[in-house]
XYZ file of C-alpha atoms in Angstrom:
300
model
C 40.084 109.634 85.424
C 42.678 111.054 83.131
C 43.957 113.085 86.465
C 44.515 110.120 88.075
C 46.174 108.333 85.682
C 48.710 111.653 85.088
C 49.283 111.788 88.730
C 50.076 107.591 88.660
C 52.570 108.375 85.700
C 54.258 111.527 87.140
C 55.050 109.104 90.654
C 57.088 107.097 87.958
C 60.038 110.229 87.473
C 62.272 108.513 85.286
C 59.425 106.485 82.959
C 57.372 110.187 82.835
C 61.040 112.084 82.122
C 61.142 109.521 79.356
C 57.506 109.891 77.932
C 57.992 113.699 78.016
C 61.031 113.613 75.942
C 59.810 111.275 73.604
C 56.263 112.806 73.116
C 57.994 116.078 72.021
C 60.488 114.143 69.227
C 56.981 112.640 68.402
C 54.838 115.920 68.092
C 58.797 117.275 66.090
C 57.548 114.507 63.050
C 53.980 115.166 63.363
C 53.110 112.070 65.217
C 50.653 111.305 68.186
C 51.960 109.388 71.260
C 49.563 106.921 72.820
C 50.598 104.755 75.947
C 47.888 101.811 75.208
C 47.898 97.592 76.304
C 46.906 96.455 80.190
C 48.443 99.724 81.780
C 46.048 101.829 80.798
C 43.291 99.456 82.044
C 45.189 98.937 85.096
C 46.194 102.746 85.742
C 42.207 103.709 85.368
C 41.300 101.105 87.763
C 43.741 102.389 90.132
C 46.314 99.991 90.409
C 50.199 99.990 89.019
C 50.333 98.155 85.807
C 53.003 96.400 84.409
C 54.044 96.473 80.696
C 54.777 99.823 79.309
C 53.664 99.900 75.765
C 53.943 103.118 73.707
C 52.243 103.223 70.618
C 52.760 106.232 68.001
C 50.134 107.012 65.240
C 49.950 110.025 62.670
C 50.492 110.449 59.431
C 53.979 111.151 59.588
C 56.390 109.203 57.749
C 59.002 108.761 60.229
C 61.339 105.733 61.704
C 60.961 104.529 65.095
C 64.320 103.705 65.916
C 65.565 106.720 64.466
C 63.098 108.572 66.533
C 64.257 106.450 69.709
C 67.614 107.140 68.747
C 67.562 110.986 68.892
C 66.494 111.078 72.277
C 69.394 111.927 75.335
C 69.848 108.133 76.317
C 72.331 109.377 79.292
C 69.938 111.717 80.292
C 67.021 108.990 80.327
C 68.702 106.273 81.332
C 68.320 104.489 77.950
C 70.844 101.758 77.701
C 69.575 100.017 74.371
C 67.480 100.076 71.770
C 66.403 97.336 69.786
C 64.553 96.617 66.685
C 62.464 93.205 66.699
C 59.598 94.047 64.650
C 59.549 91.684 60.598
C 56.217 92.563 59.714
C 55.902 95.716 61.546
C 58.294 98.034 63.705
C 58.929 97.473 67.045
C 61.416 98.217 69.193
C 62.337 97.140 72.915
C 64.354 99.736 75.117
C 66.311 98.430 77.803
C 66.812 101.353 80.886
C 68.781 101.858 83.919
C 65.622 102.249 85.819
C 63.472 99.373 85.331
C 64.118 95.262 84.733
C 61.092 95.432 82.135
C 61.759 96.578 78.632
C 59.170 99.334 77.319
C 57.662 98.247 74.144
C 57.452 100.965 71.615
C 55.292 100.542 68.108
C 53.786 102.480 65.349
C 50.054 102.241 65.385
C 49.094 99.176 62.921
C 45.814 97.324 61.757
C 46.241 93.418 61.321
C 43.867 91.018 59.181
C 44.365 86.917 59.715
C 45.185 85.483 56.430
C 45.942 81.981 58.101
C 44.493 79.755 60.796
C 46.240 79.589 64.239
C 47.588 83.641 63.856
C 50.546 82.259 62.242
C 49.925 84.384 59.192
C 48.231 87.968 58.714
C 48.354 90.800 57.144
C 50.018 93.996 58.663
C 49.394 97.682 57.775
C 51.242 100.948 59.299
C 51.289 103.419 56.930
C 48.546 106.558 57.945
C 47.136 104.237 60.958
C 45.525 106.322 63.609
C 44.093 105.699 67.085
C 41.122 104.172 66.444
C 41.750 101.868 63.785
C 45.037 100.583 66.419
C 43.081 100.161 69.295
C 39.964 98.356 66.809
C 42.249 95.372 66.516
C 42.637 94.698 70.271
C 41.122 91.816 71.205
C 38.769 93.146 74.606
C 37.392 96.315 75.194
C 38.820 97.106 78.625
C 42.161 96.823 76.858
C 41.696 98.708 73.592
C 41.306 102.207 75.882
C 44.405 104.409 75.192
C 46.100 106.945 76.967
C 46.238 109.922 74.736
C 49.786 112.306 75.065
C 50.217 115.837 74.379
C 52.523 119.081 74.937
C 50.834 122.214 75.958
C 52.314 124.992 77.109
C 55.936 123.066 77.222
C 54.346 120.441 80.027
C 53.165 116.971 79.321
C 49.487 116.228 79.163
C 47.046 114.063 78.220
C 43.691 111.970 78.604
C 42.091 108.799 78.393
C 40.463 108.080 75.137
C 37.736 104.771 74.913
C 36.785 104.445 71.247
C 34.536 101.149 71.779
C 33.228 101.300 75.914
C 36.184 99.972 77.679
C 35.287 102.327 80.586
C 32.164 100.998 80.884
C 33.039 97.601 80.512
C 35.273 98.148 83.499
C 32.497 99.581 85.498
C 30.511 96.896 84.777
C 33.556 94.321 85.302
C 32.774 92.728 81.584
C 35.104 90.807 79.238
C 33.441 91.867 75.788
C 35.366 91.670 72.497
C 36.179 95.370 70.151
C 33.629 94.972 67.791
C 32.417 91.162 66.163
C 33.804 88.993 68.910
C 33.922 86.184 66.633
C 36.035 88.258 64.146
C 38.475 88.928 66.902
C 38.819 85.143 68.045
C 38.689 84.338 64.090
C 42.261 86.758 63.917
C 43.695 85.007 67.098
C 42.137 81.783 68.610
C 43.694 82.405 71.177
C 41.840 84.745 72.980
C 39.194 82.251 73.484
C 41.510 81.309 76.344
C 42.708 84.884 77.107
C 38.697 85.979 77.515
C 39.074 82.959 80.420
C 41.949 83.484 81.989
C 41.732 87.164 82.065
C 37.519 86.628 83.891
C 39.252 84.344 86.163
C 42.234 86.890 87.352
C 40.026 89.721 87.533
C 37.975 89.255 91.070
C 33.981 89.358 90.256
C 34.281 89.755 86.218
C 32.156 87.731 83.411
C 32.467 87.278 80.193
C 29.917 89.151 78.203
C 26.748 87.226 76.690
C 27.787 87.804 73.137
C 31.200 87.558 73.704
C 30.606 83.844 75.531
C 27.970 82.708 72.513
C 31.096 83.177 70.273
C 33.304 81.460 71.780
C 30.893 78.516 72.471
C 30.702 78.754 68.595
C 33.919 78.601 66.841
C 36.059 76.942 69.901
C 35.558 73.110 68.450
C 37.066 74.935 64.933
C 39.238 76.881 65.958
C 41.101 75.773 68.997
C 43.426 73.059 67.474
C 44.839 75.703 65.291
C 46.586 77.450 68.550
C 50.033 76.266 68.508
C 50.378 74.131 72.127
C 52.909 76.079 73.801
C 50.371 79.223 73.353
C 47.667 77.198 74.953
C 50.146 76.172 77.674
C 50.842 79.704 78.982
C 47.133 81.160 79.058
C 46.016 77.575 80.426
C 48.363 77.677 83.209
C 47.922 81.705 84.087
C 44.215 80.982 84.204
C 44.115 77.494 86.517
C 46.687 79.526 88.819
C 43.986 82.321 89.415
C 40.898 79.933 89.970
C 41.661 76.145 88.748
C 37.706 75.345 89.049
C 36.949 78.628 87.989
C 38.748 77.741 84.677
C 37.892 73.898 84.850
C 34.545 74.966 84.396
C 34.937 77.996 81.620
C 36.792 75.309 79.609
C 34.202 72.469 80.026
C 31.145 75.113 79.089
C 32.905 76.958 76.270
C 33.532 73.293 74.587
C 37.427 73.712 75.165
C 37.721 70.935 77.718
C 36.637 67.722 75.062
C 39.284 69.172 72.982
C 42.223 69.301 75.817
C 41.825 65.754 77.263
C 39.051 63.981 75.118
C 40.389 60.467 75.915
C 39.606 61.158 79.634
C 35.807 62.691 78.775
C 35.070 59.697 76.686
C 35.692 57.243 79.478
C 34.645 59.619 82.551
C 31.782 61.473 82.251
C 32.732 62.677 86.133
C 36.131 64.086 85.362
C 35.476 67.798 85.309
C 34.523 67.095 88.970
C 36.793 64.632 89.918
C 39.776 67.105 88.794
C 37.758 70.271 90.594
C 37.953 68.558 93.669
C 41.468 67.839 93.326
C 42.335 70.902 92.860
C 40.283 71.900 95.976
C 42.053 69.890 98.289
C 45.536 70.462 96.901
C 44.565 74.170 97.501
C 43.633 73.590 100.968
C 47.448 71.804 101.326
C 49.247 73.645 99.298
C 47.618 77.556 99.002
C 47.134 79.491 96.064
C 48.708 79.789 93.303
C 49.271 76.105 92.734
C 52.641 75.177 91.459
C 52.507 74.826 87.395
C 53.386 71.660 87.560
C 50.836 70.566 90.106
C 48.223 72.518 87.843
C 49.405 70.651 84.844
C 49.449 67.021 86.749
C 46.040 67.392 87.899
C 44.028 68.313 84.809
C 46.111 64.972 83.040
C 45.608 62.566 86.718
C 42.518 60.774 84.861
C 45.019 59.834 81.920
């Protein structure tokens, strides 16, 4: 697997050009560079990936812009660098070769200290690996893609601290350690567990995984601010809208969203599958967001 996901990054000359040069400036302060996120879950399973997210761990005691910043932007096509990170550092570079900024961010350990992940508690400081990928929120996408010079070339390998591979194998949504504790630190993947099952052709949430969510959704939910819920809502109802009609009615999510409707119409979860059924039929797949949107509120 780690072949193939070298070969998928050396198609990509100008983003591998760019990892090379920055995994040597990396190795210079004593760091470890990690390409982690949905790329390396999408790379493994053989398809292109999107967001490039480059994550550096060690014990170093270095600055990431600074680091950014020594690197031949000409030479990489680097046409800005920018800083966004308060709690923690992060920093966006804008290239000549792709529309996408690449995400770039020490390796850091979060713990909620508020409901809603409005507040929480950020470390950096002698993060590795393990502990970074322990506070993603599934285990497909806590795998990381491990970097490395040897012998002046680029390497590396895939690294799966808590059975993402597996997982993928087995096409299972299953949260990095206490599932709860994950949803606990960010209600909102409650609705990411959904909408990602419902994207992903033949996946299921895992049993555990599901319990949990069945258990601290009618909590935790209303702490997500709306125009969070919004975006995973209408990303998961464009994959499969009764898919993710009925996710949301068995997880308890559904009452919450439109419990005026529920009280009066025991029926509605059906009424609004079949809406979206034949609007499919008329109107293909993906549904327009505001078509999504109008049917789940029709019963209103």
């Amino acid at each position: 697997v780690s072949a193939e996901v070298l070969r998928a990054l050396r198609r990509r000359k100008p983003l591998w050009k760019f990892i090379e040069a920055f995994c040597r400036a990396v190795e210079k302060a004593g760091g470890e560079l990690h390409l982690a996120g949905g790329i390396v879950r999408d790379l493994v399973e053989g398809r292109a990936g999107k967001d490039i997210d480059l994550m550096v761990a060690g014990a170093g005691s270095f600055g990431l812009e600074k680091l950014l910043g020594s690197l031949p932007a000409k030479r990489l096509g680097i046409r800005r660098i920018l800083s966004v990170g308060k709690a923690f550092a992060v920093c966006k570079v804008r290239t000549t070769w792709s529309d996408a900024e690449l995400d770039v961010a020490l390796a850091r350990t979060e713990r909620s200290t508020g409901p809603g992940h409005r507040e929480f508690r950020i470390r950096t400081r002698n993060v590795d690996a393990r502990e970074d990928a322990g506070r993603r929120d599934f285990t497909i996408n806590s795998i990381l893609f491990s970097f490395r010079m040897e012998k002046g070339r680029l390497t590396g390998t895939v690294i799966d601290f808590f059975g993402g591979m597996a997982d993928l194998r087995r096409k299972l949504i299953r949260g990095v350690g206490c599932a709860e504790d994950r949803f606990r630190e960010d209600p909102l993947r409650m609705l990411r567990a959904i909408r990602q099952k419902n994207e992903r052709s033949g996946y299921s949430i895992e049993r555990k995984t599901w319990a949990a969510i069945r258990r601290v959704a009618p909590a935790l939910f209303r702490t997500i601010q709306p125009e969070r819920v919004i975006e995973e809502l209408l990303r998961s109802l464009a994959a499969d809208p009764e898919r993710t009609v009925d996710d949301l009615r068995r997880a308890g999510i559904l009452p919450i969203l439109i419990p005026d409707v529920l009280g009066i119409r025991k029926d509605a979860p059906a009424r609004i599958k079949r809406r979206y059924a034949i609007l499919e039929k008329r109107l293909g797949r993906p549904l327009p967001e505001n078509v999504l949107l109008a049917n789940l509120l029709a019963d209103f």
